[in-house]
Coordinates of C-alpha atoms and ligand atoms in Angstrom, one line a residue:
X1 CA -0.1 -11.7 27.5
X2 CA -1.9 -12.8 24.3
X3 CA -5.5 -13.4 23.5
X4 CA -4.9 -15.5 20.4
X5 CA -1.2 -16.7 20.9
X6 CA -1.1 -18.9 17.8
X7 CA -1.9 -15.9 15.6
X8 CA -0.2 -13.1 17.6
X9 CA 3.2 -14.9 17.5
X10 CA 3.1 -16.0 13.8
X11 CA 6.5 -15.5 12.1
X12 CA 6.5 -12.7 9.5
X13 CA 6.7 -15.1 6.5
X14 CA 3.5 -16.7 7.6
X15 CA 1.8 -13.3 8.2
X16 CA 2.8 -12.4 4.7
X17 CA 1.3 -15.5 3.2
X18 CA -2.0 -14.9 5.0
X19 CA -1.9 -11.3 3.7
X20 CA -1.3 -12.4 0.2
X21 CA -4.2 -14.8 0.2
X22 CA -6.6 -12.4 1.8
X23 CA -5.6 -9.4 -0.4
X24 CA -6.3 -11.4 -3.5
X25 CA -9.7 -12.3 -2.1
X26 CA -10.6 -8.8 -0.9
X27 CA -9.6 -7.1 -4.2
X28 CA -11.9 -9.5 -6.0
X29 CA -14.7 -9.0 -3.5
X30 CA -14.5 -5.2 -3.8
X31 CA -14.5 -5.4 -7.6
X32 CA -17.5 -7.7 -7.6
X33 CA -19.6 -6.1 -4.9
X34 CA -18.9 -2.3 -4.9
X35 CA -19.5 -0.3 -8.1
X36 CA -17.0 2.4 -6.9
X37 CA -14.1 -0.1 -7.0
X38 CA -15.2 -1.7 -10.2
X39 CA -15.3 1.7 -11.9
X40 CA -12.1 2.8 -10.3
X41 CA -10.1 -0.3 -11.2
X42 CA -11.5 -0.3 -14.7
X43 CA -10.5 3.4 -15.1
X44 CA -7.0 2.5 -14.0
X45 CA -7.0 -0.5 -16.3
X46 CA -6.2 -2.9 -13.4
X47 CA -8.0 -6.2 -12.5
X48 CA -8.0 -8.1 -9.2
X49 CA -6.2 -10.9 -11.1
X50 CA -3.2 -8.6 -11.6
X51 CA -2.4 -9.1 -7.9
X52 CA 0.0 -12.0 -7.5
X53 CA 2.6 -10.7 -5.0
X54 CA 2.3 -8.3 -2.1
X55 CA 4.2 -5.7 -4.1
X56 CA 1.5 -5.7 -6.7
X57 CA -0.8 -3.7 -4.4
X58 CA 0.8 -0.5 -5.7
X59 CA -1.0 -1.2 -9.0
X60 CA -4.3 -0.4 -7.3
X61 CA -5.7 3.0 -6.7
X62 CA -6.1 4.7 -3.3
X63 CA -9.3 5.3 -1.6
X64 CA -9.7 8.7 0.2
X65 CA -12.1 10.1 2.8
X66 CA -13.8 12.1 0.1
X67 CA -14.8 8.9 -1.7
X68 CA -16.6 7.7 1.4
X69 CA -18.3 11.1 1.8
X70 CA -19.6 11.0 -1.7
X71 CA -20.9 7.5 -1.1
X72 CA -23.1 8.8 1.8
X73 CA -24.8 7.0 3.3
X74 CA -24.6 3.4 2.0
X75 CA -23.1 3.4 -1.4
X76 CA -19.8 1.9 -0.3
X77 CA -21.4 -1.1 1.4
X78 CA -20.6 -4.4 -0.1
X79 CA -23.7 -6.2 1.2
X80 CA -27.4 -5.4 1.3
X81 CA -28.5 -3.5 4.3
X82 CA -30.3 -6.5 5.8
X83 CA -26.9 -8.0 6.4
X84 CA -25.6 -4.9 8.2
X85 CA -26.2 -5.2 11.9
X86 CA -24.6 -1.9 13.0
X87 CA -23.6 1.4 11.6
X88 CA -21.2 4.0 13.0
X89 CA -20.2 7.3 11.6
X90 CA -17.6 9.9 12.0
X91 CA -18.1 13.6 11.6
X92 CA -14.7 14.8 10.5
X93 CA -13.9 18.5 10.3
X94 CA -15.9 19.4 7.2
X95 CA -19.3 18.5 8.7
X96 CA -20.3 15.9 6.1
X97 CA -20.4 12.6 7.9
X98 CA -19.1 9.3 6.7
X99 CA -21.0 6.1 7.5
X100 CA -19.6 2.7 8.0
X101 CA -21.5 -0.6 8.3
X102 CA -20.7 -3.9 10.0
X103 CA -22.0 -7.4 9.3
X104 CA -22.4 -9.9 12.1
X105 CA -19.1 -11.3 11.2
X106 CA -17.4 -7.9 11.2
X107 CA -18.7 -7.3 14.8
X108 CA -17.3 -10.7 15.7
X109 CA -13.9 -9.9 14.2
X110 CA -13.8 -6.5 15.8
X111 CA -14.6 -7.9 19.2
X112 CA -11.8 -10.4 18.9
X113 CA -9.4 -7.6 17.8
X114 CA -10.5 -5.5 20.8
X115 CA -10.0 -8.5 23.1
X116 CA -6.5 -8.9 21.7
X117 CA -5.9 -5.2 22.3
X118 CA -7.1 -5.3 25.9
X119 CA -5.2 -8.4 26.7
X120 CA -2.0 -6.9 25.2
X121 CA -2.5 -4.1 27.8
X122 CA -2.8 -6.7 30.6
X123 CA -6.6 -6.8 31.0
X124 CA -8.0 -10.1 32.4
X125 CA -11.4 -11.3 33.5
X126 CA -10.6 -10.0 37.0
X127 CA -10.5 -6.5 35.8
X128 CA -13.1 -3.7 36.1
X129 CA -13.0 -1.6 32.9
X130 CA -14.4 1.9 33.2
X131 CA -15.2 2.7 29.6
X132 CA -15.3 6.5 29.3
X133 CA -15.1 6.6 25.5
X134 CA -18.2 8.0 24.0
X135 CA -21.0 5.5 23.2
X136 CA -22.9 6.3 20.1
X137 CA -22.0 6.8 16.5
X138 CA -18.4 7.2 17.5
X139 CA -16.7 3.8 17.4
X140 CA -14.7 4.1 20.7
X141 CA -17.5 3.3 23.2
X142 CA -19.0 0.2 21.7
X143 CA -15.7 -1.0 20.3
X144 CA -14.1 -1.2 23.7
X145 CA -17.3 -2.5 25.3
X146 CA -17.5 -5.6 23.1
X147 CA -13.8 -6.3 23.5
X148 CA -13.9 -6.0 27.2
X149 CA -16.9 -8.3 27.5
X150 CA -15.2 -10.8 25.2
X151 CA -12.3 -10.9 27.6
X152 CA -14.7 -11.5 30.4
X153 CA -13.8 -8.3 32.3
X154 CA -16.5 -6.3 34.2
X155 CA -17.5 -3.4 32.1
X156 CA -18.7 -0.1 33.4
X157 CA -20.4 1.5 30.3
X158 CA -20.2 5.0 31.6
X159 CA -19.4 6.8 28.3
X160 CA -17.7 10.2 28.3
X161 CA -18.6 13.2 30.5
X162 CA -20.1 13.7 33.9
X163 CA -16.6 13.8 35.3
X164 CA -17.4 14.0 39.0
X165 CA -19.5 10.8 38.6
X166 CA -16.6 9.2 36.8
X167 CA -14.4 9.8 39.8
X168 CA -17.0 8.6 42.3
X169 CA -17.5 5.4 40.3
X170 CA -13.8 4.8 39.9
X171 CA -13.5 4.9 43.6
X172 CA -16.7 3.0 44.6
X173 CA -16.6 0.3 41.9
X174 CA -12.9 -0.4 42.2
X175 CA -12.0 0.4 38.6
X176 CA -8.7 -1.1 37.5
X177 CA -8.7 -0.1 33.8
X178 CA -9.6 3.3 32.4
X179 CA -10.4 3.7 28.7
X180 CA -10.8 7.2 27.3
X181 CA -9.0 9.8 25.3
X182 CA -5.7 10.8 26.8
X183 CA -6.9 14.4 27.2
X184 CA -10.0 13.3 29.0
X185 CA -7.9 11.1 31.4
X186 CA -6.2 14.3 32.6
X187 CA -9.5 16.0 33.1
X188 CA -10.6 13.0 35.2
X189 CA -7.4 13.4 37.2
X190 CA -8.0 17.1 37.8
X191 CA -11.5 16.5 39.0
X192 CA -10.3 13.8 41.3
X193 CA -7.8 16.2 42.8
X194 CA -10.6 18.8 43.3
X195 CA -12.8 16.2 44.9
X196 CA -10.0 15.2 47.3
X197 CA -9.8 11.7 45.8
X198 CA -6.3 10.4 45.8
X199 CA -5.9 8.4 42.6
X200 CA -2.8 6.7 44.0
X201 CA -4.9 5.0 46.6
X202 CA -7.4 3.5 44.1
X203 CA -7.0 0.3 42.1
X204 CA -6.1 1.7 38.7
X205 CA -3.7 -0.5 36.9
X206 CA -3.7 0.5 33.2
X207 CA -5.3 3.1 30.9
X208 CA -5.8 2.5 27.2
X209 CA -5.8 5.9 25.5
X210 CA -6.2 6.8 21.9
X211 CA -8.4 8.5 19.3
X212 CA -6.1 11.6 19.3
X213 CA -2.3 12.3 19.2
X214 CA -0.5 12.5 22.5
X215 CA 3.2 12.8 23.1
X216 CA 5.6 10.8 25.2
X217 CA 5.8 13.6 27.7
X218 CA 2.0 13.6 27.9
X219 CA 2.3 9.9 28.7
X220 CA 4.6 10.5 31.7
X221 CA 2.3 13.2 33.0
X222 CA -0.7 10.8 32.8
X223 CA 1.1 7.9 34.3
X224 CA 2.3 10.1 37.2
X225 CA -1.1 11.7 37.9
X226 CA -3.3 8.6 37.5
X227 CA -0.8 6.2 38.8
X228 CA -1.2 3.7 36.0
X229 CA 0.4 2.1 33.0
X230 CA -0.7 4.3 30.0
X231 CA -0.9 2.5 26.6
X232 CA -1.6 3.9 23.2
X233 CA -4.3 2.5 20.9
X234 CA -4.9 3.5 17.3
X235 CA -7.7 3.0 14.9
X236 CA -10.2 4.8 12.6
X237 CA -13.8 4.3 11.8
X238 CA -13.3 3.9 8.1
X239 CA -11.1 0.9 8.7
X240 CA -12.9 -0.6 11.8
X241 CA -12.7 1.8 14.7
X242 CA -10.3 1.2 17.6
X243 CA -8.4 -2.2 17.3
X244 CA -6.1 -1.5 14.3
X245 CA -3.0 -1.4 16.5
X246 CA -1.9 -1.2 20.2
X247 CA 1.1 -1.0 22.3
X248 CA 2.4 -4.1 24.1
X249 CA 4.2 -3.9 27.4
X250 CA 7.4 -2.8 25.6
X251 CA 5.7 0.5 24.7
X252 CA 7.9 0.8 21.7
X253 CA 5.5 1.2 18.9
X254 CA 2.0 0.0 18.2
X255 CA 1.6 -3.6 16.8
X256 CA -0.7 -3.6 13.8
X257 CA -3.0 -6.6 13.6
X258 CA -1.7 -7.5 10.2
X259 CA -3.8 -10.6 9.7
X260 CA -6.7 -8.2 9.3
X261 CA -5.0 -5.1 7.9
X262 CA -2.4 -4.6 5.2
X263 CA -0.4 -1.5 5.8
X264 CA 1.9 0.7 3.6
X265 CA 3.6 4.0 4.1
X266 CA 3.5 6.5 1.3
X267 CA 4.9 9.9 0.6
X268 CA 1.8 12.1 1.1
X269 CA 2.8 14.4 -1.7
X270 CA 3.6 11.9 -4.5
X271 CA 1.8 8.8 -3.4
X272 CA 4.9 6.7 -3.8
X273 CA 5.3 3.8 -1.5
X274 CA 8.2 4.2 1.1
X275 CA 10.3 1.5 2.7
X276 CA 10.1 0.4 6.3
X277 CA 11.8 3.0 8.6
X278 CA 10.7 6.0 6.6
X279 CA 8.1 8.4 7.8
X280 CA 5.1 9.0 5.8
X281 CA 1.3 8.6 5.5
X282 CA -0.2 5.3 6.7
X283 CA -2.3 3.5 4.1
X284 CA -4.5 0.6 5.1
X285 CA -6.3 -2.2 3.2
X286 CA -8.8 -4.2 5.2
X287 CA -8.3 -7.9 4.7
X288 CA -11.4 -9.4 6.3
X289 CA -14.1 -6.7 6.4
X290 CA -17.4 -7.7 4.8
X291 CA -19.7 -4.6 5.3
X292 CA -17.4 -1.9 4.0
X293 CA -13.9 -3.1 3.0
X294 CA -11.4 -0.5 1.9
X295 CA -8.6 -0.8 -0.5
X296 CA -5.5 1.4 0.1
X297 CA -7.3 3.8 2.3
X298 CA -5.3 7.0 2.9
X299 CA -5.5 7.7 6.6
X300 CA -3.7 11.0 6.5
X301 CA -1.9 9.9 9.7
X302 CA 1.9 10.2 9.7
X303 CA 4.0 7.4 11.2
X304 CA 7.0 5.1 10.6
X305 CA 6.8 1.3 10.4
X306 CA 9.2 -1.0 12.2
X307 CA 9.2 -4.8 11.2
X308 CA 11.8 -5.9 13.8
X309 CA 10.7 -8.6 16.2
X310 CA 9.5 -7.2 19.5
X311 CA 10.5 -8.4 23.0
X312 CA 6.8 -9.3 23.6
X313 CA 7.0 -12.1 21.1
X314 CA 4.7 -10.5 18.5
X315 CA 6.0 -10.2 15.0
X316 CA 3.3 -7.8 13.8
X317 CA 4.9 -4.7 12.4
X318 CA 4.9 -1.8 14.8
X319 CA 3.9 1.8 13.9
X320 CA 5.4 4.7 15.8
X321 CA 3.0 6.8 17.8
X322 CA 1.0 9.0 15.4
X323 CA 2.3 12.5 15.9
X324 CA -0.2 14.1 13.7
X325 CA -2.2 14.0 10.6
X326 CA -1.1 15.5 7.3
X327 CA -4.1 17.8 7.6
X328 CA -3.0 19.0 11.1
X329 CA 0.2 20.4 9.9
X330 CA 0.3 24.1 10.3
X331 CA 2.3 26.2 7.9
X332 CA 3.5 29.2 9.8
X333 CA 5.4 31.7 7.7
X334 CA 6.5 28.8 5.5
X335 CA 7.6 26.6 8.4
X336 CA 5.9 23.3 9.0
X337 CA 4.7 22.8 12.5
X338 CA 2.8 19.9 14.1
X339 CA 0.8 20.6 17.2
X340 CA 2.4 17.5 18.8
X341 CA 5.8 19.1 18.6
X342 CA 4.5 22.0 20.6
X343 CA 3.0 19.6 23.1
X344 CA 6.3 17.8 23.5
X345 CA 8.0 21.1 24.3
X346 CA 5.4 22.4 26.7
X347 CA 5.3 19.1 28.7
X348 CA 9.0 19.5 29.5
X349 CA 8.6 22.8 31.2
X350 CA 8.3 22.8 35.0
X351 CA 5.1 24.3 36.3
X352 CA 3.2 24.1 33.0
X353 CA 0.0 22.1 33.0
X354 CA -1.1 19.6 30.2
X355 CA -3.8 22.0 29.0
X356 CA -3.0 24.1 26.0
X357 CA -4.4 25.6 22.9
X358 CA -2.7 26.8 19.7
X359 CA -4.1 29.9 18.0
X360 CA -3.0 30.9 14.5
X361 CA -4.0 34.2 13.0
X362 CA -2.7 37.0 10.8
X363 CA -1.4 40.3 11.9
X364 CA -0.3 42.8 9.2
X365 CA -0.5 39.9 6.7
X366 CA 1.9 37.8 8.7
X367 CA 1.1 34.5 10.4
X368 CA 1.1 34.6 14.2
X369 CA 1.5 31.4 16.2
X370 CA 0.1 31.9 19.7
X371 CA 0.4 29.2 22.3
X372 CA -1.8 29.5 25.3
X373 CA -1.0 27.2 28.2
X374 CA -2.0 26.9 31.8
X375 CA 0.4 27.1 34.6
X376 CA -0.2 25.6 38.1
X377 CA -1.7 27.7 40.9
X378 CA 1.6 28.1 42.6
X379 CA 3.3 29.6 39.6
X380 CA 0.3 31.7 38.7
X381 CA 0.3 33.4 42.0
X382 CA 4.1 33.7 42.0
X383 CA 6.0 36.9 41.0
X384 CA 5.6 38.3 37.5
X385 CA 9.3 37.7 36.9
X386 CA 8.8 34.0 37.2
X387 CA 6.0 34.0 34.7
X388 CA 8.0 36.0 32.3
X389 CA 10.9 33.5 32.6
X390 CA 8.6 30.6 31.8
X391 CA 7.1 32.4 28.8
X392 CA 10.5 33.3 27.4
X393 CA 11.8 29.7 28.0
X394 CA 8.8 28.3 26.0
X395 CA 9.4 30.8 23.2
X396 CA 13.1 29.9 23.0
X397 CA 12.4 26.2 23.0
X398 CA 9.9 26.6 20.2
X399 CA 12.2 28.8 18.2
X400 CA 15.2 26.4 18.6
X401 CA 13.2 23.1 18.0
X402 CA 10.9 24.3 15.2
X403 CA 12.6 27.4 13.8
X404 CA 9.6 29.6 14.2
X405 CA 8.9 32.5 16.5
X406 CA 5.7 32.4 18.7
X407 CA 3.7 34.4 21.2
X408 CA 3.2 32.6 24.5
X409 CA 0.4 33.4 26.9
X410 CA 0.5 31.7 30.3
X411 CA -3.1 31.5 31.5
X412 CA -4.8 30.8 34.8
X413 CA -5.4 27.2 35.8
X414 CA -8.6 25.7 34.5
X415 CA -9.3 28.3 31.8
X416 CA -8.6 26.3 28.7
X417 CA -11.7 24.3 27.8
X418 CA -11.6 20.6 28.9
X419 CA -12.7 17.9 26.5
X420 CA -14.6 14.8 27.1
X421 CA -13.5 13.2 23.9
X422 CA -11.0 14.4 21.3
X423 CA -9.4 17.6 22.4
X424 CA -9.4 20.6 20.1
X425 CA -5.9 21.8 20.2
X426 CA -5.7 24.2 17.3
X427 CA -7.8 27.2 16.4
X428 CA -6.7 28.5 13.0
X429 CA -8.4 31.8 12.4
X430 CA -6.6 32.6 9.1
X431 CA -8.8 33.2 6.2
X432 CA -7.0 31.8 3.3
Ligands
DLL527 O1 -10.8 7.7 16.9 C1 -11.2 5.3 16.8 C2 -10.6 5.1 18.1 C3 -11.4 5.1 19.2 C4 -9.2 4.9 18.3 C5 -10.9 4.9 20.5 C6 -8.7 4.7 19.5 C7 -9.5 4.7 20.6 P1 -12.2 8.2 14.3 O2 -13.1 9.0 15.1 O3 -12.6 7.8 13.0 O4 -11.8 6.8 15.0 O5 -10.8 9.0 14.2 C8 -9.7 8.4 13.6 O6 -8.2 9.7 15.0 O7 -7.2 8.8 11.7 C9 -6.2 9.6 13.8 O8 -6.0 10.8 13.1 C10 -6.8 9.8 15.1 N1 -6.3 8.8 16.1 C11 -6.9 7.6 16.5 N2 -6.1 7.0 17.4 C12 -5.0 7.7 17.5 C13 -3.8 7.6 18.3 C14 -11.2 6.7 16.3 N3 -3.6 6.6 19.1 C15 -8.5 9.4 13.6 N4 -2.8 8.6 18.1 C16 -7.3 8.8 13.1 C17 -3.0 9.6 17.3 C18 -5.1 8.9 16.7 N5 -4.1 9.8 16.6

């Protein structure tokens, strides 16, 4: 299903023409309106008029999160504050927040993109959308809210948290679409089980989950427990919020809305652009943003692009599920490990629950990777022998897939902290 069929099914040559025109304009706009870009371009000796072909984008410098931090709060805005109708912010890990601003038109475009996203996931005006993304400075809540209203669905603006009430409302209001982080959806499922509510008997049809990485095995677990079609949605506040890309019914990569975002993949070490099909860091240039456009923004998210046509009829390039951020990569005794790789392994083991945490610390100057994961009640009260078997199976799988030894601790059900938004999977206690 499409929201804007004429745009969503454009052939690639036309998408590229649109991108070329819009890139030329946005480079000029940034140069004229934002001192940061003017100085940066001047420093690099590049002018907006040097852009003639899509390939010329590599002549322009990258923008990084730190640039936005330094511009706190409003220095990256391209328009006076009176034209900004909304701000959002993201906290990040360092504590210093970054602020983004939207003009009326930005909110209009964002709502359209979120409508596209929801419709790609099968949402119609007959649906009841329980929006359990956090409302507030985080872009998830309001981003989904405006999109769902635009489609004409019935929105329940419940925000995250108060999980018992989520379950009650899901049952009483006839929720058909659940929107929240994937980790929170499993917490909702768990509370439903505790409350004796059978999710299989409710009206849930689809869930639109994002804002954090989640593996294919996690998807199977969610689909099974919540009895719905689980789709991945990707986005980031610096670029717009949710609504950069989404999975269609083929669930084979997330279509990037390329009429609004120009994407590249680069080698995170060298900054060199990489061809389609090669894994690297996603870099995004906004094509239509007015409040805070970004040029070649380094997302730190790692993915691969696939430009092949999709069975859904869209020609927008597809990005593979984001398996992690360059910043999330753990280096354990010299071996690179992504938390998502551990998740993938854990979710394949019988009796293991989708709640885990990864601890990294030093013992006698050596890195230790400790995986704590819950097992179900049955296994937990089973013989010790069974628990030891599972532990050693997890260790072996981690060793053979990642080439690193680990400590595994099976913990009692419901002991790992549940999250209402983005889950915190890694606790790195190393003092470097
Ligand atoms: O998380 C926007 C969003 C809200 C996306 C709701 C989807 C649904 P930020 O808080 O700025 O914005 O965080 C952005 O979260 O750079 C990724 O590292 C991560 N992320 C977002 N979506 C996904 C996803 C929102 N589907 C950062 N898979 C991004 C993996 C994701 N990581």
